[in-house]
PDB file of C-alpha atoms in Angstrom:
ATOM      1  CA  MET N   1     -52.580  40.334   3.505  1.00 44.00           C
ATOM      2  CA  SER N   2     -51.508  40.740   7.114  1.00 51.00           C
ATOM      3  CA  ASP N   3     -48.070  39.845   8.398  1.00 58.00           C
ATOM      4  CA  ASN N   4     -48.388  36.598  10.388  1.00 62.00           C
ATOM      5  CA  LYS N   5     -45.698  36.931  13.052  1.00 62.00           C
ATOM      6  CA  SER N   6     -45.997  33.236  13.945  1.00 65.00           C
ATOM      7  CA  LYS N   7     -44.741  32.277  10.478  1.00 60.00           C
ATOM      8  CA  THR N   8     -41.198  33.596  10.202  1.00 57.00           C
ATOM      9  CA  GLY N   9     -39.770  31.356   7.519  1.00 55.00           C
ATOM     10  CA  SER N  10     -37.874  32.459   4.458  1.00 57.00           C
ATOM     11  CA  PRO N  11     -40.809  33.882   2.459  1.00 60.00           C
ATOM     12  CA  ASP N  12     -41.570  36.287   5.307  1.00 70.00           C
ATOM     13  CA  ARG N  13     -37.909  37.189   5.954  1.00 78.00           C
ATOM     14  CA  ASP N  14     -37.296  37.919   2.278  1.00 89.00           C
ATOM     15  CA  ARG N  15     -40.011  40.566   2.019  1.00 94.00           C
ATOM     16  CA  ILE N  16     -40.223  44.105   3.361  1.00 96.00           C
ATOM     17  CA  ASN N  17     -43.630  44.887   4.847  1.00 95.00           C
ATOM     18  CA  LEU N  18     -44.309  48.617   4.699  1.00 96.00           C
ATOM     19  CA  SER N  19     -47.385  48.181   6.903  1.00 95.00           C
ATOM     20  CA  GLU N  20     -45.218  47.356   9.918  1.00 94.00           C
ATOM     21  CA  ASP N  21     -43.465  50.365  11.479  1.00 96.00           C
ATOM     22  CA  TYR N  22     -40.691  48.233  12.978  1.00 95.00           C
ATOM     23  CA  GLU N  23     -39.853  46.797   9.547  1.00 95.00           C
ATOM     24  CA  VAL N  24     -39.770  50.256   7.954  1.00 96.00           C
ATOM     25  CA  GLN N  25     -37.477  51.472  10.737  1.00 97.00           C
ATOM     26  CA  TYR N  26     -35.217  48.426  10.422  1.00 95.00           C
ATOM     27  CA  TRP N  27     -34.877  48.611   6.640  1.00 96.00           C
ATOM     28  CA  THR N  28     -34.340  52.376   6.455  1.00 97.00           C
ATOM     29  CA  LYS N  29     -31.535  52.050   9.015  1.00 97.00           C
ATOM     30  CA  GLU N  30     -30.112  48.887   7.402  1.00 95.00           C
ATOM     31  CA  LEU N  31     -30.062  50.432   3.933  1.00 96.00           C
ATOM     32  CA  GLY N  32     -29.212  54.004   4.970  1.00 97.00           C
ATOM     33  CA  ILE N  33     -32.189  55.540   3.158  1.00 98.00           C
ATOM     34  CA  SER N  34     -35.289  57.518   4.090  1.00 98.00           C
ATOM     35  CA  GLU N  35     -38.761  56.041   4.390  1.00 98.00           C
ATOM     36  CA  LYS N  36     -39.814  57.828   1.196  1.00 98.00           C
ATOM     37  CA  GLU N  37     -36.831  56.382  -0.684  1.00 98.00           C
ATOM     38  CA  LEU N  38     -37.680  52.898   0.626  1.00 98.00           C
ATOM     39  CA  ARG N  39     -41.313  53.254  -0.475  1.00 98.00           C
ATOM     40  CA  ASP N  40     -40.243  54.553  -3.903  1.00 98.00           C
ATOM     41  CA  VAL N  41     -37.803  51.671  -4.441  1.00 98.00           C
ATOM     42  CA  ILE N  42     -40.389  49.083  -3.395  1.00 98.00           C
ATOM     43  CA  GLN N  43     -42.909  50.685  -5.763  1.00 98.00           C
ATOM     44  CA  ALA N  44     -40.360  50.380  -8.575  1.00 98.00           C
ATOM     45  CA  VAL N  45     -38.939  46.880  -8.009  1.00 98.00           C
ATOM     46  CA  GLY N  46     -41.178  45.060  -5.536  1.00 97.00           C
ATOM     47  CA  ASN N  47     -40.856  44.251  -1.855  1.00 96.00           C
ATOM     48  CA  THR N  48     -38.213  41.555  -1.787  1.00 96.00           C
ATOM     49  CA  SER N  49     -35.103  42.583   0.108  1.00 95.00           C
ATOM     50  CA  LYS N  50     -32.941  41.176  -2.686  1.00 96.00           C
ATOM     51  CA  ALA N  51     -34.600  43.325  -5.370  1.00 97.00           C
ATOM     52  CA  VAL N  52     -34.387  46.424  -3.181  1.00 97.00           C
ATOM     53  CA  ARG N  53     -30.686  45.861  -2.424  1.00 97.00           C
ATOM     54  CA  GLU N  54     -29.897  45.224  -6.110  1.00 97.00           C
ATOM     55  CA  HIS N  55     -31.711  48.382  -7.149  1.00 97.00           C
ATOM     56  CA  LEU N  56     -29.877  50.491  -4.570  1.00 97.00           C
ATOM     57  CA  SER N  57     -26.494  49.101  -5.568  1.00 95.00           C
ATOM     58  CA  LYS N  58     -26.871  50.415  -9.128  1.00 88.00           C
TER      59      LYS N  58
END
């Protein structure tokens, strides 16, 4: 499913889209991790920012 930039409500804000370079850059900087680490975490827990943050805080 493509990222519809005209729909920026909560469901879109709460998810990390690895298909968009600007999102990968934002989240790796925000979380202080590499792109590989981000991809690995999303593979393990899903692409919601909440799940990723909870996983990294463990």
